[in-house]
JSON list of C-alpha atoms and ligand atoms in Angstrom, two decimals:
[
{"chain": "I", "resi": 1, "resn": "MET", "atom": "CA", "xyz": [181.10, 221.95, 177.86]},
{"chain": "I", "resi": 2, "resn": "GLN", "atom": "CA", "xyz": [179.80, 218.46, 178.70]},
{"chain": "I", "resi": 3, "resn": "VAL", "atom": "CA", "xyz": [177.52, 217.79, 181.64]},
{"chain": "I", "resi": 4, "resn": "GLY", "atom": "CA", "xyz": [177.09, 214.30, 183.11]},
{"chain": "I", "resi": 5, "resn": "ILE", "atom": "CA", "xyz": [173.68, 213.21, 184.37]},
{"chain": "I", "resi": 6, "resn": "THR", "atom": "CA", "xyz": [173.28, 210.25, 186.66]},
{"chain": "I", "resi": 7, "resn": "GLY", "atom": "CA", "xyz": [170.97, 208.68, 189.25]},
{"chain": "I", "resi": 8, "resn": "GLY", "atom": "CA", "xyz": [169.97, 205.21, 190.40]},
{"chain": "I", "resi": 9, "resn": "ILE", "atom": "CA", "xyz": [167.62, 202.81, 188.65]},
{"chain": "I", "resi": 10, "resn": "GLY", "atom": "CA", "xyz": [164.21, 204.44, 188.06]},
{"chain": "I", "resi": 11, "resn": "SER", "atom": "CA", "xyz": [165.29, 207.85, 189.40]},
{"chain": "I", "resi": 12, "resn": "GLY", "atom": "CA", "xyz": [164.12, 209.50, 186.16]},
{"chain": "I", "resi": 13, "resn": "LYS", "atom": "CA", "xyz": [167.38, 210.24, 184.30]},
{"chain": "I", "resi": 14, "resn": "SER", "atom": "CA", "xyz": [165.92, 209.48, 180.86]},
{"chain": "I", "resi": 15, "resn": "THR", "atom": "CA", "xyz": [162.78, 211.49, 181.64]},
{"chain": "I", "resi": 16, "resn": "VAL", "atom": "CA", "xyz": [164.87, 214.51, 182.67]},
{"chain": "I", "resi": 17, "resn": "CYS", "atom": "CA", "xyz": [167.04, 214.12, 179.54]},
{"chain": "I", "resi": 18, "resn": "LYS", "atom": "CA", "xyz": [163.92, 214.26, 177.34]},
{"chain": "I", "resi": 19, "resn": "ILE", "atom": "CA", "xyz": [163.20, 217.71, 178.82]},
{"chain": "I", "resi": 20, "resn": "PHE", "atom": "CA", "xyz": [166.76, 218.87, 178.04]},
{"chain": "I", "resi": 21, "resn": "GLU", "atom": "CA", "xyz": [166.29, 217.55, 174.50]},
{"chain": "I", "resi": 22, "resn": "VAL", "atom": "CA", "xyz": [163.23, 219.79, 174.13]},
{"chain": "I", "resi": 23, "resn": "LEU", "atom": "CA", "xyz": [165.63, 222.68, 174.93]},
{"chain": "I", "resi": 24, "resn": "ASP", "atom": "CA", "xyz": [167.76, 221.47, 171.99]},
{"chain": "I", "resi": 25, "resn": "ILE", "atom": "CA", "xyz": [170.52, 220.08, 174.18]},
{"chain": "I", "resi": 26, "resn": "PRO", "atom": "CA", "xyz": [171.99, 216.91, 172.61]},
{"chain": "I", "resi": 27, "resn": "VAL", "atom": "CA", "xyz": [172.04, 213.89, 174.95]},
{"chain": "I", "resi": 28, "resn": "TYR", "atom": "CA", "xyz": [174.45, 210.97, 174.76]},
{"chain": "I", "resi": 29, "resn": "TYR", "atom": "CA", "xyz": [172.75, 207.94, 176.35]},
{"chain": "I", "resi": 30, "resn": "ALA", "atom": "CA", "xyz": [175.84, 206.02, 177.50]},
{"chain": "I", "resi": 31, "resn": "ASP", "atom": "CA", "xyz": [173.97, 202.90, 178.69]},
{"chain": "I", "resi": 32, "resn": "ASP", "atom": "CA", "xyz": [172.02, 202.52, 175.43]},
{"chain": "I", "resi": 33, "resn": "ARG", "atom": "CA", "xyz": [175.11, 203.28, 173.41]},
{"chain": "I", "resi": 34, "resn": "ALA", "atom": "CA", "xyz": [177.11, 200.65, 175.34]},
{"chain": "I", "resi": 35, "resn": "LYS", "atom": "CA", "xyz": [174.47, 198.06, 174.42]},
{"chain": "I", "resi": 36, "resn": "TRP", "atom": "CA", "xyz": [174.66, 199.12, 170.76]},
{"chain": "I", "resi": 37, "resn": "LEU", "atom": "CA", "xyz": [178.46, 198.94, 170.72]},
{"chain": "I", "resi": 38, "resn": "MET", "atom": "CA", "xyz": [178.43, 195.46, 172.27]},
{"chain": "I", "resi": 39, "resn": "ASN", "atom": "CA", "xyz": [176.35, 194.34, 169.29]},
{"chain": "I", "resi": 40, "resn": "ASN", "atom": "CA", "xyz": [178.13, 196.29, 166.56]},
{"chain": "I", "resi": 41, "resn": "ASP", "atom": "CA", "xyz": [181.73, 197.24, 167.41]},
{"chain": "I", "resi": 42, "resn": "THR", "atom": "CA", "xyz": [183.92, 194.46, 165.97]},
{"chain": "I", "resi": 43, "resn": "ASN", "atom": "CA", "xyz": [186.88, 195.06, 168.28]},
{"chain": "I", "resi": 44, "resn": "LEU", "atom": "CA", "xyz": [184.64, 195.06, 171.33]},
{"chain": "I", "resi": 45, "resn": "ILE", "atom": "CA", "xyz": [182.84, 191.89, 170.17]},
{"chain": "I", "resi": 46, "resn": "GLU", "atom": "CA", "xyz": [186.18, 190.11, 169.73]},
{"chain": "I", "resi": 47, "resn": "GLY", "atom": "CA", "xyz": [187.27, 191.23, 173.21]},
{"chain": "I", "resi": 48, "resn": "ILE", "atom": "CA", "xyz": [184.06, 189.99, 174.81]},
{"chain": "I", "resi": 49, "resn": "LYS", "atom": "CA", "xyz": [184.33, 186.63, 173.04]},
{"chain": "I", "resi": 50, "resn": "SER", "atom": "CA", "xyz": [187.90, 186.24, 174.25]},
{"chain": "I", "resi": 51, "resn": "VAL", "atom": "CA", "xyz": [186.82, 186.73, 177.88]},
{"chain": "I", "resi": 52, "resn": "PHE", "atom": "CA", "xyz": [183.45, 184.92, 177.88]},
{"chain": "I", "resi": 53, "resn": "GLY", "atom": "CA", "xyz": [183.76, 182.52, 174.93]},
{"chain": "I", "resi": 54, "resn": "ASN", "atom": "CA", "xyz": [181.69, 182.28, 171.75]},
{"chain": "I", "resi": 55, "resn": "GLU", "atom": "CA", "xyz": [178.59, 181.54, 173.83]},
{"chain": "I", "resi": 56, "resn": "ALA", "atom": "CA", "xyz": [178.56, 185.26, 174.66]},
{"chain": "I", "resi": 57, "resn": "TYR", "atom": "CA", "xyz": [176.89, 185.79, 171.27]},
{"chain": "I", "resi": 58, "resn": "HIS", "atom": "CA", "xyz": [173.83, 184.16, 169.72]},
{"chain": "I", "resi": 59, "resn": "PRO", "atom": "CA", "xyz": [174.23, 182.48, 166.31]},
{"chain": "I", "resi": 60, "resn": "ASP", "atom": "CA", "xyz": [172.64, 185.59, 164.72]},
{"chain": "I", "resi": 61, "resn": "GLY", "atom": "CA", "xyz": [175.51, 187.70, 166.11]},
{"chain": "I", "resi": 62, "resn": "THR", "atom": "CA", "xyz": [173.58, 189.51, 168.85]},
{"chain": "I", "resi": 63, "resn": "LEU", "atom": "CA", "xyz": [174.85, 189.61, 172.42]},
{"chain": "I", "resi": 64, "resn": "ASN", "atom": "CA", "xyz": [173.65, 186.80, 174.70]},
{"chain": "I", "resi": 65, "resn": "ARG", "atom": "CA", "xyz": [172.77, 189.25, 177.45]},
{"chain": "I", "resi": 66, "resn": "PRO", "atom": "CA", "xyz": [171.35, 186.78, 180.05]},
{"chain": "I", "resi": 67, "resn": "PHE", "atom": "CA", "xyz": [174.47, 184.58, 179.69]},
{"chain": "I", "resi": 68, "resn": "ILE", "atom": "CA", "xyz": [176.82, 187.51, 180.39]},
{"chain": "I", "resi": 69, "resn": "ALA", "atom": "CA", "xyz": [174.60, 189.05, 183.08]},
{"chain": "I", "resi": 70, "resn": "ASN", "atom": "CA", "xyz": [174.47, 185.77, 184.94]},
{"chain": "I", "resi": 71, "resn": "ILE", "atom": "CA", "xyz": [178.28, 185.55, 185.02]},
{"chain": "I", "resi": 72, "resn": "VAL", "atom": "CA", "xyz": [179.10, 189.16, 185.93]},
{"chain": "I", "resi": 73, "resn": "PHE", "atom": "CA", "xyz": [176.34, 189.52, 188.51]},
{"chain": "I", "resi": 74, "resn": "ASN", "atom": "CA", "xyz": [178.05, 186.89, 190.66]},
{"chain": "I", "resi": 75, "resn": "ASP", "atom": "CA", "xyz": [181.72, 187.38, 189.73]},
{"chain": "I", "resi": 76, "resn": "LYS", "atom": "CA", "xyz": [183.34, 190.73, 190.43]},
{"chain": "I", "resi": 77, "resn": "SER", "atom": "CA", "xyz": [186.53, 189.96, 188.52]},
{"chain": "I", "resi": 78, "resn": "LYS", "atom": "CA", "xyz": [184.58, 189.05, 185.35]},
{"chain": "I", "resi": 79, "resn": "LEU", "atom": "CA", "xyz": [182.58, 192.26, 185.76]},
{"chain": "I", "resi": 80, "resn": "ALA", "atom": "CA", "xyz": [185.84, 194.21, 185.99]},
{"chain": "I", "resi": 81, "resn": "GLU", "atom": "CA", "xyz": [187.10, 192.49, 182.82]},
{"chain": "I", "resi": 82, "resn": "LEU", "atom": "CA", "xyz": [183.89, 193.35, 180.97]},
{"chain": "I", "resi": 83, "resn": "ASN", "atom": "CA", "xyz": [184.05, 196.96, 182.16]},
{"chain": "I", "resi": 84, "resn": "ALA", "atom": "CA", "xyz": [187.69, 197.24, 181.07]},
{"chain": "I", "resi": 85, "resn": "LEU", "atom": "CA", "xyz": [186.50, 196.40, 177.54]},
{"chain": "I", "resi": 86, "resn": "VAL", "atom": "CA", "xyz": [183.23, 198.34, 177.41]},
{"chain": "I", "resi": 87, "resn": "HIS", "atom": "CA", "xyz": [184.14, 201.58, 179.20]},
{"chain": "I", "resi": 88, "resn": "PRO", "atom": "CA", "xyz": [187.00, 202.62, 176.87]},
{"chain": "I", "resi": 89, "resn": "ALA", "atom": "CA", "xyz": [184.85, 201.74, 173.82]},
{"chain": "I", "resi": 90, "resn": "VAL", "atom": "CA", "xyz": [182.02, 203.94, 175.11]},
{"chain": "I", "resi": 91, "resn": "PHE", "atom": "CA", "xyz": [184.47, 206.69, 176.02]},
{"chain": "I", "resi": 92, "resn": "GLN", "atom": "CA", "xyz": [185.91, 206.76, 172.48]},
{"chain": "I", "resi": 93, "resn": "ASP", "atom": "CA", "xyz": [182.45, 206.68, 170.96]},
{"chain": "I", "resi": 94, "resn": "GLY", "atom": "CA", "xyz": [181.47, 209.60, 173.23]},
{"chain": "I", "resi": 95, "resn": "VAL", "atom": "CA", "xyz": [184.47, 211.62, 172.07]},
{"chain": "I", "resi": 96, "resn": "SER", "atom": "CA", "xyz": [183.39, 211.24, 168.41]},
{"chain": "I", "resi": 97, "resn": "TRP", "atom": "CA", "xyz": [179.79, 212.06, 169.33]},
{"chain": "I", "resi": 98, "resn": "ASN", "atom": "CA", "xyz": [180.95, 215.21, 171.15]},
{"chain": "I", "resi": 99, "resn": "GLU", "atom": "CA", "xyz": [182.93, 216.34, 168.13]},
{"chain": "I", "resi": 100, "resn": "ALA", "atom": "CA", "xyz": [179.84, 215.88, 165.97]},
{"chain": "I", "resi": 101, "resn": "ASN", "atom": "CA", "xyz": [177.84, 218.03, 168.42]},
{"chain": "I", "resi": 102, "resn": "ALA", "atom": "CA", "xyz": [180.48, 220.71, 168.98]},
{"chain": "I", "resi": 103, "resn": "SER", "atom": "CA", "xyz": [178.13, 223.52, 167.93]},
{"chain": "I", "resi": 104, "resn": "ALA", "atom": "CA", "xyz": [175.67, 222.89, 170.80]},
{"chain": "I", "resi": 105, "resn": "PRO", "atom": "CA", "xyz": [175.86, 225.29, 173.79]},
{"chain": "I", "resi": 106, "resn": "TYR", "atom": "CA", "xyz": [176.64, 222.23, 175.91]},
{"chain": "I", "resi": 107, "resn": "THR", "atom": "CA", "xyz": [175.94, 218.48, 175.75]},
{"chain": "I", "resi": 108, "resn": "LEU", "atom": "CA", "xyz": [174.65, 215.95, 178.27]},
{"chain": "I", "resi": 109, "resn": "LYS", "atom": "CA", "xyz": [176.00, 212.49, 178.96]},
{"chain": "I", "resi": 110, "resn": "GLU", "atom": "CA", "xyz": [173.46, 210.23, 180.67]},
{"chain": "I", "resi": 111, "resn": "ALA", "atom": "CA", "xyz": [174.91, 207.26, 182.59]},
{"chain": "I", "resi": 112, "resn": "ALA", "atom": "CA", "xyz": [173.66, 205.25, 185.55]},
{"chain": "I", "resi": 113, "resn": "ILE", "atom": "CA", "xyz": [177.26, 204.52, 186.52]},
{"chain": "I", "resi": 114, "resn": "LEU", "atom": "CA", "xyz": [178.84, 207.90, 185.78]},
{"chain": "I", "resi": 115, "resn": "PHE", "atom": "CA", "xyz": [180.88, 207.85, 189.02]},
{"chain": "I", "resi": 116, "resn": "GLU", "atom": "CA", "xyz": [181.56, 204.10, 189.11]},
{"chain": "I", "resi": 117, "resn": "SER", "atom": "CA", "xyz": [182.86, 204.02, 185.51]},
{"chain": "I", "resi": 118, "resn": "GLY", "atom": "CA", "xyz": [185.14, 207.01, 186.01]},
{"chain": "I", "resi": 119, "resn": "SER", "atom": "CA", "xyz": [183.40, 208.98, 183.25]},
{"chain": "I", "resi": 120, "resn": "TYR", "atom": "CA", "xyz": [182.61, 211.76, 185.73]},
{"chain": "I", "resi": 121, "resn": "LEU", "atom": "CA", "xyz": [186.28, 212.70, 185.23]},
{"chain": "I", "resi": 122, "resn": "THR", "atom": "CA", "xyz": [185.60, 213.49, 181.57]},
{"chain": "I", "resi": 123, "resn": "VAL", "atom": "CA", "xyz": [182.67, 215.88, 182.17]},
{"chain": "I", "resi": 124, "resn": "ASP", "atom": "CA", "xyz": [182.70, 219.49, 183.41]},
{"chain": "I", "resi": 125, "resn": "LYS", "atom": "CA", "xyz": [179.65, 219.33, 185.68]},
{"chain": "I", "resi": 126, "resn": "VAL", "atom": "CA", "xyz": [177.46, 216.58, 187.12]},
{"chain": "I", "resi": 127, "resn": "ILE", "atom": "CA", "xyz": [173.69, 216.48, 187.70]},
{"chain": "I", "resi": 128, "resn": "THR", "atom": "CA", "xyz": [172.16, 213.77, 189.90]},
{"chain": "I", "resi": 129, "resn": "VAL", "atom": "CA", "xyz": [168.49, 212.91, 189.55]},
{"chain": "I", "resi": 130, "resn": "PHE", "atom": "CA", "xyz": [167.11, 211.79, 192.89]},
{"chain": "I", "resi": 131, "resn": "ALA", "atom": "CA", "xyz": [163.86, 210.05, 193.81]},
{"chain": "I", "resi": 132, "resn": "PRO", "atom": "CA", "xyz": [163.05, 208.20, 197.05]},
{"chain": "I", "resi": 133, "resn": "LYS", "atom": "CA", "xyz": [163.48, 204.42, 196.95]},
{"chain": "I", "resi": 134, "resn": "GLU", "atom": "CA", "xyz": [159.79, 203.50, 197.16]},
{"chain": "I", "resi": 135, "resn": "ILE", "atom": "CA", "xyz": [158.85, 205.86, 194.31]},
{"chain": "I", "resi": 136, "resn": "ARG", "atom": "CA", "xyz": [161.65, 204.41, 192.15]},
{"chain": "I", "resi": 137, "resn": "ILE", "atom": "CA", "xyz": [160.49, 200.84, 192.84]},
{"chain": "I", "resi": 138, "resn": "LYS", "atom": "CA", "xyz": [156.87, 201.75, 192.04]},
{"chain": "I", "resi": 139, "resn": "ARG", "atom": "CA", "xyz": [157.87, 203.44, 188.75]},
{"chain": "I", "resi": 140, "resn": "VAL", "atom": "CA", "xyz": [160.16, 200.63, 187.60]},
{"chain": "I", "resi": 141, "resn": "LEU", "atom": "CA", "xyz": [157.48, 198.02, 188.42]},
{"chain": "I", "resi": 142, "resn": "MET", "atom": "CA", "xyz": [155.13, 199.96, 186.15]},
{"chain": "I", "resi": 143, "resn": "ARG", "atom": "CA", "xyz": [157.76, 200.37, 183.42]},
{"chain": "I", "resi": 144, "resn": "ASP", "atom": "CA", "xyz": [159.41, 196.93, 183.30]},
{"chain": "I", "resi": 145, "resn": "ASP", "atom": "CA", "xyz": [158.37, 193.30, 183.53]},
{"chain": "I", "resi": 146, "resn": "THR", "atom": "CA", "xyz": [160.32, 192.73, 186.77]},
{"chain": "I", "resi": 147, "resn": "THR", "atom": "CA", "xyz": [159.98, 192.15, 190.51]},
{"chain": "I", "resi": 148, "resn": "ARG", "atom": "CA", "xyz": [160.61, 194.25, 193.62]},
{"chain": "I", "resi": 149, "resn": "GLU", "atom": "CA", "xyz": [163.38, 191.79, 194.60]},
{"chain": "I", "resi": 150, "resn": "ALA", "atom": "CA", "xyz": [165.18, 192.20, 191.26]},
{"chain": "I", "resi": 151, "resn": "ILE", "atom": "CA", "xyz": [164.97, 196.01, 191.50]},
{"chain": "I", "resi": 152, "resn": "GLU", "atom": "CA", "xyz": [166.28, 196.00, 195.08]},
{"chain": "I", "resi": 153, "resn": "ALA", "atom": "CA", "xyz": [169.16, 193.70, 194.05]},
{"chain": "I", "resi": 154, "resn": "ARG", "atom": "CA", "xyz": [170.12, 196.23, 191.34]},
{"chain": "I", "resi": 155, "resn": "MET", "atom": "CA", "xyz": [169.85, 199.10, 193.83]},
{"chain": "I", "resi": 156, "resn": "ASP", "atom": "CA", "xyz": [172.11, 197.30, 196.31]},
{"chain": "I", "resi": 157, "resn": "LYS", "atom": "CA", "xyz": [174.82, 197.11, 193.64]},
{"chain": "I", "resi": 158, "resn": "GLN", "atom": "CA", "xyz": [174.64, 200.84, 192.83]},
{"chain": "I", "resi": 159, "resn": "MET", "atom": "CA", "xyz": [176.41, 203.69, 194.61]},
{"chain": "I", "resi": 160, "resn": "PRO", "atom": "CA", "xyz": [174.22, 205.12, 197.42]},
{"chain": "I", "resi": 161, "resn": "GLU", "atom": "CA", "xyz": [172.19, 208.14, 196.28]},
{"chain": "I", "resi": 162, "resn": "GLU", "atom": "CA", "xyz": [173.56, 210.33, 199.12]},
{"chain": "I", "resi": 163, "resn": "GLU", "atom": "CA", "xyz": [177.09, 209.82, 197.83]},
{"chain": "I", "resi": 164, "resn": "LYS", "atom": "CA", "xyz": [176.09, 210.74, 194.26]},
{"chain": "I", "resi": 165, "resn": "ILE", "atom": "CA", "xyz": [174.37, 213.89, 195.54]},
{"chain": "I", "resi": 166, "resn": "GLU", "atom": "CA", "xyz": [177.41, 214.87, 197.57]},
{"chain": "I", "resi": 167, "resn": "ARG", "atom": "CA", "xyz": [179.64, 214.57, 194.53]},
{"chain": "I", "resi": 168, "resn": "SER", "atom": "CA", "xyz": [177.32, 216.48, 192.16]},
{"chain": "I", "resi": 169, "resn": "ASP", "atom": "CA", "xyz": [177.09, 220.13, 191.13]},
{"chain": "I", "resi": 170, "resn": "PHE", "atom": "CA", "xyz": [173.29, 220.02, 190.68]},
{"chain": "I", "resi": 171, "resn": "VAL", "atom": "CA", "xyz": [170.50, 217.82, 192.04]},
{"chain": "I", "resi": 172, "resn": "ILE", "atom": "CA", "xyz": [167.08, 217.32, 190.50]},
{"chain": "I", "resi": 173, "resn": "TYR", "atom": "CA", "xyz": [164.39, 216.04, 192.89]},
{"chain": "I", "resi": 174, "resn": "ASN", "atom": "CA", "xyz": [162.00, 213.80, 190.97]},
{"chain": "I", "resi": 175, "resn": "ASP", "atom": "CA", "xyz": [159.74, 212.95, 193.90]},
{"chain": "I", "resi": 176, "resn": "ASP", "atom": "CA", "xyz": [156.19, 214.00, 192.92]},
{"chain": "I", "resi": 177, "resn": "GLU", "atom": "CA", "xyz": [156.62, 217.20, 194.97]},
{"chain": "I", "resi": 178, "resn": "HIS", "atom": "CA", "xyz": [159.03, 219.28, 192.88]},
{"chain": "I", "resi": 179, "resn": "SER", "atom": "CA", "xyz": [158.41, 220.44, 189.32]},
{"chain": "I", "resi": 180, "resn": "LEU", "atom": "CA", "xyz": [160.81, 218.67, 186.98]},
{"chain": "I", "resi": 181, "resn": "ILE", "atom": "CA", "xyz": [160.43, 221.26, 184.23]},
{"chain": "I", "resi": 182, "resn": "GLU", "atom": "CA", "xyz": [161.20, 224.19, 186.54]},
{"chain": "I", "resi": 183, "resn": "GLN", "atom": "CA", "xyz": [164.28, 222.46, 187.94]},
{"chain": "I", "resi": 184, "resn": "VAL", "atom": "CA", "xyz": [165.58, 221.63, 184.45]},
{"chain": "I", "resi": 185, "resn": "LEU", "atom": "CA", "xyz": [165.02, 225.21, 183.25]},
{"chain": "I", "resi": 186, "resn": "ASP", "atom": "CA", "xyz": [166.83, 226.57, 186.29]},
{"chain": "I", "resi": 187, "resn": "ILE", "atom": "CA", "xyz": [169.88, 224.31, 185.76]},
{"chain": "I", "resi": 188, "resn": "HIS", "atom": "CA", "xyz": [169.84, 224.98, 182.01]},
{"chain": "I", "resi": 189, "resn": "ARG", "atom": "CA", "xyz": [170.06, 228.74, 182.68]},
{"chain": "I", "resi": 190, "resn": "LYS", "atom": "CA", "xyz": [172.82, 228.27, 185.26]},
{"chain": "I", "resi": 191, "resn": "ILE", "atom": "CA", "xyz": [174.91, 226.16, 182.87]},
{"chain": "I", "resi": 192, "resn": "LEU", "atom": "CA", "xyz": [174.51, 228.71, 180.09]},
{"chain": "I", "resi": 193, "resn": "GLU", "atom": "CA", "xyz": [175.66, 231.43, 182.52]},
{"chain": "I", "resi": 194, "resn": "LEU", "atom": "CA", "xyz": [178.74, 229.36, 183.39]},
{"chain": "I", "resi": 195, "resn": "LYS", "atom": "CA", "xyz": [179.86, 229.32, 179.78]},
{"chain": "O", "resi": 1, "resn": "ATP", "atom": "P1", "xyz": [166.95, 203.41, 184.50]},
{"chain": "O", "resi": 1, "resn": "ATP", "atom": "O1", "xyz": [168.25, 203.74, 185.14]},
{"chain": "O", "resi": 1, "resn": "ATP", "atom": "O2", "xyz": [166.32, 202.21, 185.10]},
{"chain": "O", "resi": 1, "resn": "ATP", "atom": "O3", "xyz": [167.00, 203.37, 183.00]},
{"chain": "O", "resi": 1, "resn": "ATP", "atom": "P2", "xyz": [165.92, 206.14, 184.65]},
{"chain": "O", "resi": 1, "resn": "ATP", "atom": "O4", "xyz": [166.62, 206.79, 185.79]},
{"chain": "O", "resi": 1, "resn": "ATP", "atom": "O5", "xyz": [166.33, 206.52, 183.27]},
{"chain": "O", "resi": 1, "resn": "ATP", "atom": "O6", "xyz": [165.89, 204.59, 184.86]},
{"chain": "O", "resi": 1, "resn": "ATP", "atom": "P3", "xyz": [163.24, 206.76, 183.78]},
{"chain": "O", "resi": 1, "resn": "ATP", "atom": "O7", "xyz": [163.12, 205.63, 182.81]},
{"chain": "O", "resi": 1, "resn": "ATP", "atom": "O8", "xyz": [163.34, 208.14, 183.28]},
{"chain": "O", "resi": 1, "resn": "ATP", "atom": "O9", "xyz": [164.37, 206.47, 184.86]},
{"chain": "O", "resi": 1, "resn": "ATP", "atom": "O10", "xyz": [161.98, 206.72, 184.79]},
{"chain": "O", "resi": 1, "resn": "ATP", "atom": "C1", "xyz": [161.53, 205.49, 185.34]},
{"chain": "O", "resi": 1, "resn": "ATP", "atom": "C2", "xyz": [160.02, 205.36, 185.08]},
{"chain": "O", "resi": 1, "resn": "ATP", "atom": "O11", "xyz": [159.35, 206.33, 185.87]},
{"chain": "O", "resi": 1, "resn": "ATP", "atom": "C3", "xyz": [159.63, 205.64, 183.63]},
{"chain": "O", "resi": 1, "resn": "ATP", "atom": "O12", "xyz": [158.57, 204.79, 183.26]},
{"chain": "O", "resi": 1, "resn": "ATP", "atom": "C4", "xyz": [159.16, 207.10, 183.66]},
{"chain": "O", "resi": 1, "resn": "ATP", "atom": "O13", "xyz": [158.18, 207.36, 182.68]},
{"chain": "O", "resi": 1, "resn": "ATP", "atom": "C5", "xyz": [158.57, 207.21, 185.06]},
{"chain": "O", "resi": 1, "resn": "ATP", "atom": "N1", "xyz": [158.74, 208.56, 185.64]},
{"chain": "O", "resi": 1, "resn": "ATP", "atom": "C6", "xyz": [159.88, 209.26, 185.74]},
{"chain": "O", "resi": 1, "resn": "ATP", "atom": "N2", "xyz": [159.67, 210.45, 186.32]},
{"chain": "O", "resi": 1, "resn": "ATP", "atom": "C7", "xyz": [158.35, 210.50, 186.60]},
{"chain": "O", "resi": 1, "resn": "ATP", "atom": "C8", "xyz": [157.48, 211.48, 187.23]},
{"chain": "O", "resi": 1, "resn": "ATP", "atom": "N3", "xyz": [157.96, 212.64, 187.69]},
{"chain": "O", "resi": 1, "resn": "ATP", "atom": "N4", "xyz": [156.17, 211.17, 187.36]},
{"chain": "O", "resi": 1, "resn": "ATP", "atom": "C9", "xyz": [155.70, 209.99, 186.92]},
{"chain": "O", "resi": 1, "resn": "ATP", "atom": "N5", "xyz": [156.44, 209.03, 186.33]},
{"chain": "O", "resi": 1, "resn": "ATP", "atom": "C10", "xyz": [157.74, 209.28, 186.17]}
]
């Protein structure tokens, strides 16, 4: 069984996944893995160069992230072209990773855009991590070298949290009022019972 875990920027997905990892549940970090593949998967690199040109990569072969981000942030069709290259590569990579972790009771797939990318269709259950907007902004400002405006611009591009919650099987409230550990343990037990 594979369980997807999602939530908006700064909601606490990675933090929640660390708790699942303590329970020996393997976690596939789709966003981190996508970044790795864009730097290392030769087919994907060729595809990206054919859409964005050689400038998409630095002379040392690493992805020119600001160059690509600047284009796709303002051009929906270029974003769709990039996604059409990256999403299947991450999907295939996830399939191999799942096979390698087949002995686990279940696995988790962490992705900020689980619904938007269509990967929710490939998982059996979905968990959304929710935190109120102001808490998320405060936490991301502490974590990253960024601005409130940049965080809000990212939030505006993401699916509304209410919609994610509606489409999920489980919700984890990461709002300074609920215990994260207790919620994770409860969901962990429920998933094991489902098996
Ligand atoms: P992103 O989508 O931006 O990668 P995320 O959903 O994975 O974010 P995290 O990185 O887990 O979110 O959390 C955002 C920041 O908030 C981190 O610095 C994390 O340590 C902190 N944080 C998360 N949950 C809590 C909490 N319950 N109490 C205090 N800090 C928290």
